[in-house]
PDB file of C-alpha atoms in Angstrom:
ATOM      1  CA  UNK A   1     -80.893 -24.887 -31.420  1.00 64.00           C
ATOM      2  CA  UNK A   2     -76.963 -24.716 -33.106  1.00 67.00           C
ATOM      3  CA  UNK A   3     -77.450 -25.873 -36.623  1.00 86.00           C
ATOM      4  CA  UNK A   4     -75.364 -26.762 -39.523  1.00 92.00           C
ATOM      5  CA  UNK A   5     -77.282 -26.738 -42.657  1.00 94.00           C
ATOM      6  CA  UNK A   6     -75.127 -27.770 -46.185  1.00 96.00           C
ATOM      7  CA  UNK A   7     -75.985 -27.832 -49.524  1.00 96.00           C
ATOM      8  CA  UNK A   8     -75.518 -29.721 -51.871  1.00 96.00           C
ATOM      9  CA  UNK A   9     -75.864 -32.952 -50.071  1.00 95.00           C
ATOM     10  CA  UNK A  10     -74.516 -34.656 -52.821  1.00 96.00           C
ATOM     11  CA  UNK A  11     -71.721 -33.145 -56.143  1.00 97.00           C
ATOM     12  CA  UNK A  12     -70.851 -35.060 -59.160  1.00 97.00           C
ATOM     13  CA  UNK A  13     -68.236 -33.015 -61.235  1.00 97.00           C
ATOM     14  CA  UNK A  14     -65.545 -34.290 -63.884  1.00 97.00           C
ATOM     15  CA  UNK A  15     -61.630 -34.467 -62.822  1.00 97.00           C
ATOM     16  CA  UNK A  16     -59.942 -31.255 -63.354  1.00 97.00           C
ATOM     17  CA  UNK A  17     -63.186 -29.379 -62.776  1.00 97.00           C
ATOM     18  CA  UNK A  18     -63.737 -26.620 -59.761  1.00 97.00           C
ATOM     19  CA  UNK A  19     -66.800 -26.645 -57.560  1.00 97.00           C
ATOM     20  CA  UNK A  20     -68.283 -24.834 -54.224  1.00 98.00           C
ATOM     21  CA  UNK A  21     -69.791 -26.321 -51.322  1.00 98.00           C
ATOM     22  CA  UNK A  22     -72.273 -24.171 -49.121  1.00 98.00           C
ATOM     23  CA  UNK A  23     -72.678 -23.728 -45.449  1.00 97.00           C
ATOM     24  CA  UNK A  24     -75.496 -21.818 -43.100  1.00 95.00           C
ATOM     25  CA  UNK A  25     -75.018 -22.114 -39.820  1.00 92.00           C
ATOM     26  CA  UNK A  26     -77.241 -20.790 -36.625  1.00 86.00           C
ATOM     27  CA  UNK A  27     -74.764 -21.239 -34.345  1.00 70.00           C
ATOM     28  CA  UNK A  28     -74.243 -18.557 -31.565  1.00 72.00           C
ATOM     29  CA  UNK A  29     -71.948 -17.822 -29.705  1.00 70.00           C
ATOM     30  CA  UNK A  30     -69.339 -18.257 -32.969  1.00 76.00           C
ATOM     31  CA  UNK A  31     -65.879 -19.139 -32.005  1.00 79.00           C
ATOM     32  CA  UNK A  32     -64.575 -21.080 -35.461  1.00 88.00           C
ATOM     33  CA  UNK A  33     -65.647 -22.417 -38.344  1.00 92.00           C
ATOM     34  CA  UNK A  34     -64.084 -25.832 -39.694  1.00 93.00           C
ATOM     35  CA  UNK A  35     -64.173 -27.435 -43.024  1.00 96.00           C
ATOM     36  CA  UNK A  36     -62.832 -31.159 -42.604  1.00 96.00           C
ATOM     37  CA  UNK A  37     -62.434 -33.885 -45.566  1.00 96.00           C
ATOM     38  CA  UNK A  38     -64.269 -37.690 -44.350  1.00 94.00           C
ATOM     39  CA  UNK A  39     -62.954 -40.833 -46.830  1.00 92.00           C
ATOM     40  CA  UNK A  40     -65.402 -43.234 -46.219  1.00 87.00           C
ATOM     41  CA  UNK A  41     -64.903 -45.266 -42.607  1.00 84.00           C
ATOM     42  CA  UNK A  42     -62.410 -43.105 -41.883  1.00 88.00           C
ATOM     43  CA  UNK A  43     -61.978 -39.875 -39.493  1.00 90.00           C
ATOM     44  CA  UNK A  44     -62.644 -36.150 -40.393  1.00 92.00           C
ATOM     45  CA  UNK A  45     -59.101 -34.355 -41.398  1.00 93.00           C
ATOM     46  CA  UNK A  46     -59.070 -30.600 -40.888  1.00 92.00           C
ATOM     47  CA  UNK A  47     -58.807 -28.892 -43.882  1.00 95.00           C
ATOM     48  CA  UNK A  48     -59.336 -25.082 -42.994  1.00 94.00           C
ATOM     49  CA  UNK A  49     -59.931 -23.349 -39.493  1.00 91.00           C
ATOM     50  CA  UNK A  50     -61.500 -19.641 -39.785  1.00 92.00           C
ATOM     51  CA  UNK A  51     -61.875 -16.929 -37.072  1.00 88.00           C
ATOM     52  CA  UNK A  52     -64.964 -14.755 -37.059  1.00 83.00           C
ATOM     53  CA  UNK A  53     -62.662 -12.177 -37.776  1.00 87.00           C
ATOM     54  CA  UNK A  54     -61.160 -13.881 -40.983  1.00 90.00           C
ATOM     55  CA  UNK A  55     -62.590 -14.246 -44.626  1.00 93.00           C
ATOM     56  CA  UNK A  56     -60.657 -16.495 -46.457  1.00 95.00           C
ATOM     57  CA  UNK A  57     -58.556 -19.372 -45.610  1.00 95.00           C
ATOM     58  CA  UNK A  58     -56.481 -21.230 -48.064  1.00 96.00           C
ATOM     59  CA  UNK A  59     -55.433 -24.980 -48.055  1.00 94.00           C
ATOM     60  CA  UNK A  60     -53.837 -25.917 -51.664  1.00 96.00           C
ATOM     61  CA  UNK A  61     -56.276 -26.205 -54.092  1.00 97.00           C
ATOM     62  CA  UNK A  62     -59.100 -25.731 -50.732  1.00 97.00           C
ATOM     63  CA  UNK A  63     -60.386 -22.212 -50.192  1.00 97.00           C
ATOM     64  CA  UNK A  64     -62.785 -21.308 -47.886  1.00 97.00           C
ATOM     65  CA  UNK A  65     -64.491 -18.163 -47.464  1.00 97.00           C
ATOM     66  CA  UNK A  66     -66.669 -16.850 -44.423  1.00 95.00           C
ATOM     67  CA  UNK A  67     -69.193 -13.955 -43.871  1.00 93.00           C
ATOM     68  CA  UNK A  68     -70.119 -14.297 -40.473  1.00 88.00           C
ATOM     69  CA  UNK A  69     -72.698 -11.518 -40.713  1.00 88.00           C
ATOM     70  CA  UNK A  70     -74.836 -13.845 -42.909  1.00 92.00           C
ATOM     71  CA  UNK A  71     -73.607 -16.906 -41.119  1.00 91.00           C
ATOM     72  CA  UNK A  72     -72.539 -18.692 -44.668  1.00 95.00           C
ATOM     73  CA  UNK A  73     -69.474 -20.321 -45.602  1.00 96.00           C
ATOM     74  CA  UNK A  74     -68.029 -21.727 -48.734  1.00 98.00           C
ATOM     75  CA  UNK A  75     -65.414 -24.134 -49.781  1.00 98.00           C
ATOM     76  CA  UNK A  76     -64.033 -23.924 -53.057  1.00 98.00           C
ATOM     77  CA  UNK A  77     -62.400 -26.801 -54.347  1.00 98.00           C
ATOM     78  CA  UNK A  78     -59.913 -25.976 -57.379  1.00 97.00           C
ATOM     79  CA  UNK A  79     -59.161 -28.470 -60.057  1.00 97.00           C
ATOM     80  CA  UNK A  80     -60.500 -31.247 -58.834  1.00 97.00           C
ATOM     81  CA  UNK A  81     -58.371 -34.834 -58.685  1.00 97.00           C
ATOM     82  CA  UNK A  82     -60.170 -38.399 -57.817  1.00 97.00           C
ATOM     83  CA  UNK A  83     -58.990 -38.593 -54.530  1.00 96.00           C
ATOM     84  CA  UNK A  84     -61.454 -35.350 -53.606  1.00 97.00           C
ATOM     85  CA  UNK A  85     -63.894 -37.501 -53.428  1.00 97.00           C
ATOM     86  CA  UNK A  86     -65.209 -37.706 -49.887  1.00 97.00           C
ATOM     87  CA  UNK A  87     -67.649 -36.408 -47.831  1.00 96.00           C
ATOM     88  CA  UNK A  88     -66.795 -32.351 -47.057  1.00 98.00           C
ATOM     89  CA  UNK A  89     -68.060 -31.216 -43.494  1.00 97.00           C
ATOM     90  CA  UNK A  90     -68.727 -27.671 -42.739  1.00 96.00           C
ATOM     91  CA  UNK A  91     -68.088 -27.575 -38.487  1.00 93.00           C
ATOM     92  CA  UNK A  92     -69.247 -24.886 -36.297  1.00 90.00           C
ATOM     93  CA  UNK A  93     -67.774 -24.159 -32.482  1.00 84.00           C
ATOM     94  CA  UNK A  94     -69.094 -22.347 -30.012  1.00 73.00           C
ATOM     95  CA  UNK A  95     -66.930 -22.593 -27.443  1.00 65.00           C
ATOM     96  CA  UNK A  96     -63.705 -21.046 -26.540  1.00 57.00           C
ATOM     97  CA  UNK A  97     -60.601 -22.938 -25.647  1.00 56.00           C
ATOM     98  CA  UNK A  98     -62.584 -26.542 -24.940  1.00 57.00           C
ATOM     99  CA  UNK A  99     -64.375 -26.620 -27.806  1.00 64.00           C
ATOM    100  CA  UNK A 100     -67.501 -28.404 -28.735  1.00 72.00           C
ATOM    101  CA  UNK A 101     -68.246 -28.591 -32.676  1.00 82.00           C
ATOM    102  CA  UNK A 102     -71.393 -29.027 -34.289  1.00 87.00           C
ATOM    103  CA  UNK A 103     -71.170 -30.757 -37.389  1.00 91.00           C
ATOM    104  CA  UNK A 104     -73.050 -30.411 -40.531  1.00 93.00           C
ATOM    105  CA  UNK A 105     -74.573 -33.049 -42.807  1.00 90.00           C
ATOM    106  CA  UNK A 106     -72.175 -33.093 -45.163  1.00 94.00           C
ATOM    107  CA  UNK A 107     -71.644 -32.262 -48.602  1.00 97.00           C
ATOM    108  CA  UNK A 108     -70.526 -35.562 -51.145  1.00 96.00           C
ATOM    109  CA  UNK A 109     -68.113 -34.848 -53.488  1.00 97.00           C
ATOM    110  CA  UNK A 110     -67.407 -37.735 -56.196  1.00 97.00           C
ATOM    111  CA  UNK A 111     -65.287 -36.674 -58.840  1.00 97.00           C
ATOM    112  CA  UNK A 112     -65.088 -38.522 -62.134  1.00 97.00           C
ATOM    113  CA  UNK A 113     -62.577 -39.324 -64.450  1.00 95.00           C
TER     114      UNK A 113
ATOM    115  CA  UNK B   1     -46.316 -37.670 -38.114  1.00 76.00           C
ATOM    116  CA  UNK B   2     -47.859 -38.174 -34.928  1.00 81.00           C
ATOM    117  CA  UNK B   3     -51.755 -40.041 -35.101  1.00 90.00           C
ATOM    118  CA  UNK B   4     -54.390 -40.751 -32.986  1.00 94.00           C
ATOM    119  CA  UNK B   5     -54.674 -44.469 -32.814  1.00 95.00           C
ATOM    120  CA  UNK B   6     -58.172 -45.966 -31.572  1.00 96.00           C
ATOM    121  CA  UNK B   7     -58.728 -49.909 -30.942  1.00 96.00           C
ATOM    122  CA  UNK B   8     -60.056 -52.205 -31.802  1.00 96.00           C
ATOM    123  CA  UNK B   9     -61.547 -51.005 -35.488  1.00 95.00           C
ATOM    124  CA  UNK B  10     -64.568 -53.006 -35.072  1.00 96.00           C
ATOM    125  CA  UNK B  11     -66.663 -54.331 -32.534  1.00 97.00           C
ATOM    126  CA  UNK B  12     -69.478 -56.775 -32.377  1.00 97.00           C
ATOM    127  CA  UNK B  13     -71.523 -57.393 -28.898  1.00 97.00           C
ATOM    128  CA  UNK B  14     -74.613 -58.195 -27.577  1.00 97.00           C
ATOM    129  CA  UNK B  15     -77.191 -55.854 -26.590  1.00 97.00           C
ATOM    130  CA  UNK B  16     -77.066 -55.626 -22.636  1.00 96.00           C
ATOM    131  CA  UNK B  17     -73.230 -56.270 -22.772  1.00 97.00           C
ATOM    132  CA  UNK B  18     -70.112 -53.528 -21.619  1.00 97.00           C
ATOM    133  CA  UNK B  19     -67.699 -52.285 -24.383  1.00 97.00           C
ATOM    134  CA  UNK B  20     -64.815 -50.148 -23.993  1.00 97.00           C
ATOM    135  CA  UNK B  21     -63.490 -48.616 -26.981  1.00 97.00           C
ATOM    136  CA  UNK B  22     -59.691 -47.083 -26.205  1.00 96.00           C
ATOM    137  CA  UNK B  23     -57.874 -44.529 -27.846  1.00 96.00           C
ATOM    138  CA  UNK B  24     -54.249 -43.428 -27.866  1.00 95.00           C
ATOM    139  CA  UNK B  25     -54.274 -39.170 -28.096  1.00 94.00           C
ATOM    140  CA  UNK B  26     -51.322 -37.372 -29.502  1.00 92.00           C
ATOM    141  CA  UNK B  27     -48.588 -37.725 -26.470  1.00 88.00           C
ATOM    142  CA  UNK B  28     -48.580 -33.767 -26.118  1.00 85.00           C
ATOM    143  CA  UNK B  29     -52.404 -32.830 -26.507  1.00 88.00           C
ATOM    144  CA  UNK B  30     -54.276 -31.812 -23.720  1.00 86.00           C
ATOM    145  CA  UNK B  31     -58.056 -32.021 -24.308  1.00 90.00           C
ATOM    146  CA  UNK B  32     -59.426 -35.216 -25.576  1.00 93.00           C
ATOM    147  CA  UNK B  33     -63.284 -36.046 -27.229  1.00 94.00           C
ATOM    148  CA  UNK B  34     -65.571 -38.216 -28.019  1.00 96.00           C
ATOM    149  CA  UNK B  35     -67.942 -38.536 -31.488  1.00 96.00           C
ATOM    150  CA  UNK B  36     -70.203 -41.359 -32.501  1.00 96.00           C
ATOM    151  CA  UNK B  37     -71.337 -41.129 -35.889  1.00 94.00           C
ATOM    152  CA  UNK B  38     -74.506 -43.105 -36.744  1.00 94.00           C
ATOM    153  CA  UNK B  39     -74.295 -44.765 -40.655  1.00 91.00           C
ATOM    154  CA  UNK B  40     -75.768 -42.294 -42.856  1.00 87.00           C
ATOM    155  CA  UNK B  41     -75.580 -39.239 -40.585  1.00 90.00           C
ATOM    156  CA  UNK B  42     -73.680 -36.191 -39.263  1.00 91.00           C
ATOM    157  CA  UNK B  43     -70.667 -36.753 -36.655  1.00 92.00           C
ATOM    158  CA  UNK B  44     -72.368 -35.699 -33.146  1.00 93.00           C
ATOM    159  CA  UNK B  45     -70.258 -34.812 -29.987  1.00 91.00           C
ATOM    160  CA  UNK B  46     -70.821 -36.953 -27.354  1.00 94.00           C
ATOM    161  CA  UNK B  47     -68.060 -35.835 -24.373  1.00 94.00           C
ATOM    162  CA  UNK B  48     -64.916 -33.662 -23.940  1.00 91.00           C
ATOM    163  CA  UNK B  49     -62.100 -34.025 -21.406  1.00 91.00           C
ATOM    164  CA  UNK B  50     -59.289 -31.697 -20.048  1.00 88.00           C
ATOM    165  CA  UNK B  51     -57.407 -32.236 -16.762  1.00 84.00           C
ATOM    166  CA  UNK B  52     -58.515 -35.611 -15.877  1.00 86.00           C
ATOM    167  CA  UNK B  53     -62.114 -34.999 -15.720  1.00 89.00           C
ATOM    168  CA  UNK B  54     -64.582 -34.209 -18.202  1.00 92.00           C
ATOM    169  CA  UNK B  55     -65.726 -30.132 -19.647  1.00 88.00           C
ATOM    170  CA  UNK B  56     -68.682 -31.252 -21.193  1.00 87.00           C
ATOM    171  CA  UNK B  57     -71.008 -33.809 -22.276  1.00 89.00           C
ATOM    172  CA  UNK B  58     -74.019 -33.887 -25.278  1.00 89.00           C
ATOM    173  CA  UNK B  59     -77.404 -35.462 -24.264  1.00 88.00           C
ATOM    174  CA  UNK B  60     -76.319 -38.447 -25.968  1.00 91.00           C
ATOM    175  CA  UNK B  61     -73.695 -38.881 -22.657  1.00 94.00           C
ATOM    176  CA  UNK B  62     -76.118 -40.038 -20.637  1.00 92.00           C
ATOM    177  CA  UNK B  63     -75.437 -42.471 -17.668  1.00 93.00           C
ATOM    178  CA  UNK B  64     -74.684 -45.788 -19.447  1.00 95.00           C
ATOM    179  CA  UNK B  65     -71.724 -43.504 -21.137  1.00 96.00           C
ATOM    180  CA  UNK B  66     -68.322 -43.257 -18.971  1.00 96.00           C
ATOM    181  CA  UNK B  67     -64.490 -41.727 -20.126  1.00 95.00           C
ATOM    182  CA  UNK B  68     -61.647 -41.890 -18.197  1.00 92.00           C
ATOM    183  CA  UNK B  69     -57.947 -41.960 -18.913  1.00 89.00           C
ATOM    184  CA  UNK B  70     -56.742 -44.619 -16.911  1.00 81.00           C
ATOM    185  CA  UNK B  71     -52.799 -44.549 -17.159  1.00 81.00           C
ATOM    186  CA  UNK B  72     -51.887 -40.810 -18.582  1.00 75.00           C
ATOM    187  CA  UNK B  73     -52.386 -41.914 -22.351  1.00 82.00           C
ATOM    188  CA  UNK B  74     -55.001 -44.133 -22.950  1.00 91.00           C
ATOM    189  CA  UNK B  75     -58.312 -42.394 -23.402  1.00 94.00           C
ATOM    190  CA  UNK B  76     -61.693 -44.841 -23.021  1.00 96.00           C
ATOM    191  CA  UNK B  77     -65.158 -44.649 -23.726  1.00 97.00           C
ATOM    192  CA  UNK B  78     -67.369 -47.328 -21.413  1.00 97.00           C
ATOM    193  CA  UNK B  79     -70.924 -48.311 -22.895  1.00 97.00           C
ATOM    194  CA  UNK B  80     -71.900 -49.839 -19.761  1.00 95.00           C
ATOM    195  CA  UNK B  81     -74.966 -52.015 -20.979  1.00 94.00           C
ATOM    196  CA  UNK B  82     -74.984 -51.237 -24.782  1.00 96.00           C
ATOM    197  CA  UNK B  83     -78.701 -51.028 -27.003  1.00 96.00           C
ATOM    198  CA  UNK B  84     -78.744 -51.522 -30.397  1.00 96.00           C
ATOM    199  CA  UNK B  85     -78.922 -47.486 -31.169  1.00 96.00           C
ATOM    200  CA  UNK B  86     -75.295 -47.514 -29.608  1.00 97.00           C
ATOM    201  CA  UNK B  87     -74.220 -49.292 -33.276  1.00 97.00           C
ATOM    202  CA  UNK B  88     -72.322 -46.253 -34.826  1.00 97.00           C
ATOM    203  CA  UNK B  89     -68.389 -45.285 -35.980  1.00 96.00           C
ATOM    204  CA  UNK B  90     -67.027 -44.000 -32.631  1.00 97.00           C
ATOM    205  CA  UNK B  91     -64.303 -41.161 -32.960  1.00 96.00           C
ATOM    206  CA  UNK B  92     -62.011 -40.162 -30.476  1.00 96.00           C
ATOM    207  CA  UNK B  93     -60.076 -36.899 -31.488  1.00 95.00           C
ATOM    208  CA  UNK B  94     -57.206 -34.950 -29.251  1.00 92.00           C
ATOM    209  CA  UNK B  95     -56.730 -30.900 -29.585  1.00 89.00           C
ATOM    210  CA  UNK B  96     -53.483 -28.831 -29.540  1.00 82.00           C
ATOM    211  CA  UNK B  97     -54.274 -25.420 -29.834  1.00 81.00           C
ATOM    212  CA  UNK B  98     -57.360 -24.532 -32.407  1.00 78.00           C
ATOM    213  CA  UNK B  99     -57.137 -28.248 -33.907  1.00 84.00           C
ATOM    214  CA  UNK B 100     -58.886 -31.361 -33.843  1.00 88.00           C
ATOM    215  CA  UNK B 101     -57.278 -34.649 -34.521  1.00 92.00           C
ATOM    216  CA  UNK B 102     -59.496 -37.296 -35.413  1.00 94.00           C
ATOM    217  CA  UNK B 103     -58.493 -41.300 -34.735  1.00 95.00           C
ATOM    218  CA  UNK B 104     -59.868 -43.571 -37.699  1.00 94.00           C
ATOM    219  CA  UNK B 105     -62.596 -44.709 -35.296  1.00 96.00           C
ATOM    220  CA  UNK B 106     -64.177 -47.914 -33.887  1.00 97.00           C
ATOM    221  CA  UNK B 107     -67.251 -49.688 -36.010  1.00 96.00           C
ATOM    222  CA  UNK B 108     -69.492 -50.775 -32.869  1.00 97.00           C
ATOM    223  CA  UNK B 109     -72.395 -53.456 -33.908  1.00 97.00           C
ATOM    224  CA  UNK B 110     -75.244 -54.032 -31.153  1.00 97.00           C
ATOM    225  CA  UNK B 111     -76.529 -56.977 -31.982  1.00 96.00           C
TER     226      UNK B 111
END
Protein backbone atom coordinates (compact mmCIF):
# COMPACT_ATOMS: atom_id res chain seq x y z
CA UNK A 1 0.00 0.00 0.00
CA UNK A 2 1.34 3.93 -1.03
CA UNK A 3 2.35 5.42 2.24
CA UNK A 4 3.39 8.70 3.55
CA UNK A 5 5.06 8.41 6.81
CA UNK A 6 6.35 12.06 8.59
CA UNK A 7 8.13 12.78 11.45
CA UNK A 8 7.94 14.83 13.70
CA UNK A 9 4.24 14.92 14.06
CA UNK A 10 4.48 17.81 16.03
CA UNK A 11 7.78 21.01 16.18
CA UNK A 12 7.96 23.68 18.69
CA UNK A 13 10.98 26.02 17.82
CA UNK A 14 11.60 29.84 18.79
CA UNK A 15 11.09 32.72 15.98
CA UNK A 16 14.14 33.22 14.00
CA UNK A 17 15.15 29.61 14.52
CA UNK A 18 15.68 26.90 11.46
CA UNK A 19 14.22 23.42 11.59
CA UNK A 20 13.73 20.13 9.22
CA UNK A 21 10.77 18.18 8.66
CA UNK A 22 11.14 14.42 7.50
CA UNK A 23 9.40 12.37 4.92
CA UNK A 24 9.47 8.35 3.95
CA UNK A 25 7.40 7.47 1.49
CA UNK A 26 6.54 3.80 -0.14
CA UNK A 27 5.03 5.06 -2.91
CA UNK A 28 5.69 3.38 -6.36
CA UNK A 29 5.39 4.25 -9.26
CA UNK A 30 7.04 7.96 -8.19
CA UNK A 31 5.98 10.75 -10.37
CA UNK A 32 6.42 13.99 -7.76
CA UNK A 33 6.89 14.78 -4.54
CA UNK A 34 4.94 17.86 -2.91
CA UNK A 35 5.50 19.76 0.21
CA UNK A 36 2.29 22.02 0.84
CA UNK A 37 1.75 24.56 3.94
CA UNK A 38 -2.18 23.86 5.78
CA UNK A 39 -3.28 27.11 8.23
CA UNK A 40 -5.75 25.66 10.20
CA UNK A 41 -9.43 25.27 8.28
CA UNK A 42 -7.91 26.28 5.44
CA UNK A 43 -6.59 24.49 2.07
CA UNK A 44 -3.06 23.00 1.41
CA UNK A 45 -0.79 25.75 -0.62
CA UNK A 46 2.01 24.23 -2.68
CA UNK A 47 5.12 25.12 -1.47
CA UNK A 48 7.72 22.95 -3.51
CA UNK A 49 7.12 20.37 -6.44
CA UNK A 50 10.24 17.87 -7.03
CA UNK A 51 10.91 15.45 -9.96
CA UNK A 52 12.50 12.10 -9.25
CA UNK A 53 15.17 13.42 -11.15
CA UNK A 54 15.67 16.63 -8.94
CA UNK A 55 17.35 17.10 -5.42
CA UNK A 56 16.66 20.28 -4.17
CA UNK A 57 13.94 22.69 -4.63
CA UNK A 58 13.93 26.12 -3.20
CA UNK A 59 10.91 28.31 -2.10
CA UNK A 60 12.28 31.50 0.00
CA UNK A 61 13.27 30.59 3.18
CA UNK A 62 11.58 26.64 2.13
CA UNK A 63 14.09 24.10 0.88
CA UNK A 64 13.38 20.81 0.15
CA UNK A 65 15.62 18.09 -0.62
CA UNK A 66 14.84 14.53 -2.16
CA UNK A 67 16.75 11.16 -2.47
CA UNK A 68 14.49 9.08 -4.22
CA UNK A 69 16.75 6.04 -3.88
CA UNK A 70 15.95 6.01 -0.11
CA UNK A 71 12.50 7.36 -0.68
CA UNK A 72 13.11 10.38 2.04
CA UNK A 73 12.49 13.91 1.75
CA UNK A 74 13.19 16.93 3.81
CA UNK A 75 11.97 20.41 4.20
CA UNK A 76 14.08 22.87 5.67
CA UNK A 77 12.55 25.79 6.97
CA UNK A 78 15.09 28.86 7.39
CA UNK A 79 14.61 31.50 9.99
CA UNK A 80 11.55 30.84 11.10
CA UNK A 81 8.65 33.82 11.43
CA UNK A 82 5.11 33.22 13.39
CA UNK A 83 3.17 32.88 10.51
CA UNK A 84 5.16 29.29 9.75
CA UNK A 85 3.14 27.94 11.92
CA UNK A 86 0.88 25.42 10.23
CA UNK A 87 0.64 22.05 9.52
CA UNK A 88 3.59 21.01 6.70
CA UNK A 89 2.42 18.05 4.36
CA UNK A 90 4.87 15.92 2.60
CA UNK A 91 2.58 14.62 -0.80
CA UNK A 92 3.48 11.78 -2.92
CA UNK A 93 2.01 11.15 -6.75
CA UNK A 94 2.02 8.36 -8.58
CA UNK A 95 0.49 9.17 -11.48
CA UNK A 96 1.45 10.94 -14.57
CA UNK A 97 -0.42 13.82 -16.06
CA UNK A 98 -3.91 13.14 -13.86
CA UNK A 99 -2.46 12.88 -10.82
CA UNK A 100 -3.59 11.29 -7.65
CA UNK A 101 -1.56 12.40 -4.37
CA UNK A 102 -1.19 10.61 -1.31
CA UNK A 103 -0.85 12.71 1.53
CA UNK A 104 1.10 12.34 4.63
CA UNK A 105 0.13 12.97 8.25
CA UNK A 106 1.57 15.98 8.63
CA UNK A 107 4.24 17.58 10.40
CA UNK A 108 3.03 20.75 13.07
CA UNK A 109 5.09 23.50 13.09
CA UNK A 110 4.30 26.25 15.91
CA UNK A 111 6.80 28.77 16.15
CA UNK A 112 7.16 30.97 19.20
CA UNK A 113 7.96 34.33 19.82
CA UNK B 1 -4.59 36.21 -8.46
CA UNK B 2 -6.91 33.76 -9.64
CA UNK B 3 -8.58 31.24 -6.56
CA UNK B 4 -10.52 28.39 -6.30
CA UNK B 5 -13.70 29.40 -4.60
CA UNK B 6 -15.84 26.48 -2.90
CA UNK B 7 -19.48 27.14 -1.28
CA UNK B 8 -20.96 27.21 1.08
CA UNK B 9 -17.98 27.09 3.97
CA UNK B 10 -20.04 25.10 6.22
CA UNK B 11 -22.70 22.75 6.16
CA UNK B 12 -24.97 21.20 8.68
CA UNK B 13 -27.57 18.24 7.62
CA UNK B 14 -29.17 15.38 8.73
CA UNK B 15 -27.96 11.99 8.39
CA UNK B 16 -30.00 10.34 5.42
CA UNK B 17 -30.22 13.83 3.71
CA UNK B 18 -28.43 14.98 -0.04
CA UNK B 19 -25.69 17.72 0.05
CA UNK B 20 -23.98 19.21 -2.76
CA UNK B 21 -20.95 21.04 -2.06
CA UNK B 22 -19.89 23.34 -5.37
CA UNK B 23 -16.75 24.65 -6.34
CA UNK B 24 -15.61 27.29 -8.80
CA UNK B 25 -11.99 25.87 -10.53
CA UNK B 26 -9.53 28.29 -11.95
CA UNK B 27 -11.37 29.42 -15.43
CA UNK B 28 -8.32 27.88 -17.46
CA UNK B 29 -7.56 24.52 -15.51
CA UNK B 30 -8.42 21.42 -16.91
CA UNK B 31 -8.49 18.59 -14.34
CA UNK B 32 -10.48 19.11 -11.26
CA UNK B 33 -10.46 16.87 -7.61
CA UNK B 34 -11.94 16.07 -4.83
CA UNK B 35 -10.39 15.66 -0.93
CA UNK B 36 -12.27 15.20 2.28
CA UNK B 37 -10.23 15.60 5.20
CA UNK B 38 -11.57 14.01 8.42
CA UNK B 39 -10.70 16.43 11.81
CA UNK B 40 -7.52 15.25 13.07
CA UNK B 41 -6.28 13.37 10.00
CA UNK B 42 -4.41 13.32 6.66
CA UNK B 43 -6.16 14.94 3.42
CA UNK B 44 -7.39 11.66 1.39
CA UNK B 45 -8.32 11.78 -2.40
CA UNK B 46 -11.60 10.95 -2.99
CA UNK B 47 -12.20 11.61 -7.11
CA UNK B 48 -10.47 13.28 -10.11
CA UNK B 49 -12.03 14.69 -13.28
CA UNK B 50 -10.71 15.64 -16.82
CA UNK B 51 -12.90 16.02 -19.94
CA UNK B 52 -16.24 15.91 -18.45
CA UNK B 53 -16.05 12.62 -16.87
CA UNK B 54 -14.14 11.33 -14.11
CA UNK B 55 -10.05 9.55 -14.29
CA UNK B 56 -10.27 8.13 -11.07
CA UNK B 57 -11.90 7.55 -7.89
CA UNK B 58 -10.45 6.33 -4.09
CA UNK B 59 -12.53 3.63 -2.25
CA UNK B 60 -13.95 6.31 -0.30
CA UNK B 61 -16.02 7.25 -3.89
CA UNK B 62 -18.27 4.79 -3.48
CA UNK B 63 -21.90 4.96 -4.86
CA UNK B 64 -23.58 7.51 -2.53
CA UNK B 65 -20.56 9.89 -3.97
CA UNK B 66 -21.38 11.73 -7.48
CA UNK B 67 -19.23 14.88 -9.44
CA UNK B 68 -20.28 16.49 -12.29
CA UNK B 69 -19.71 19.91 -13.77
CA UNK B 70 -22.95 21.01 -14.66
CA UNK B 71 -22.51 24.38 -16.67
CA UNK B 72 -18.58 24.42 -17.84
CA UNK B 73 -17.38 25.99 -14.40
CA UNK B 74 -19.03 24.84 -11.56
CA UNK B 75 -17.54 21.65 -10.20
CA UNK B 76 -19.98 19.53 -7.53
CA UNK B 77 -19.63 16.87 -5.22
CA UNK B 78 -23.28 14.99 -4.45
CA UNK B 79 -23.47 13.00 -1.02
CA UNK B 80 -26.56 11.40 -2.02
CA UNK B 81 -27.85 10.12 1.49
CA UNK B 82 -25.05 11.44 3.84
CA UNK B 83 -23.85 9.20 7.36
CA UNK B 84 -22.34 10.77 10.00
CA UNK B 85 -18.60 9.52 8.84
CA UNK B 86 -19.28 11.90 5.77
CA UNK B 87 -18.60 14.97 8.57
CA UNK B 88 -15.11 16.14 7.27
CA UNK B 89 -13.42 19.57 5.51
CA UNK B 90 -14.17 18.84 1.82
CA UNK B 91 -11.49 20.25 -0.71
CA UNK B 92 -11.93 20.76 -4.17
CA UNK B 93 -8.56 21.65 -5.97
CA UNK B 94 -8.04 22.42 -9.99
CA UNK B 95 -4.50 21.52 -11.83
CA UNK B 96 -2.62 23.49 -14.56
CA UNK B 97 0.30 21.74 -15.44
CA UNK B 98 2.30 19.94 -12.33
CA UNK B 99 0.10 22.07 -9.73
CA UNK B 100 -2.60 21.68 -7.43
CA UNK B 101 -4.82 24.47 -6.36
CA UNK B 102 -6.62 23.93 -3.33
CA UNK B 103 -10.24 25.90 -2.57
CA UNK B 104 -10.51 26.80 1.30
CA UNK B 105 -12.97 23.91 1.60
CA UNK B 106 -16.50 23.13 2.90
CA UNK B 107 -16.95 22.09 6.87
CA UNK B 108 -19.76 19.27 6.36
CA UNK B 109 -21.55 18.23 9.88
CA UNK B 110 -23.76 14.90 9.75
CA UNK B 111 -25.79 15.21 12.35
Amino acid sequence: KNQVEQSPQSLIILEGKNCTLQCNYTVSPFSNLRWYKQDTGRGPVSLTIMTFSENTKSNGRYTATLDADTKQSSLHITASQLSDSASYICVVSFNFGNEKLTFGTGTRLTIIP
Amino acid sequence: EPEVTQTPSHQVTQMGQEVILRCVPISNHLYFYWYRQILGQKVEFLVSFYNNEISEKSEIFDDQFSVERPDGSNFTLKIRSTKLEDSAMYFCASQVEETQYFGPGTRLLVL
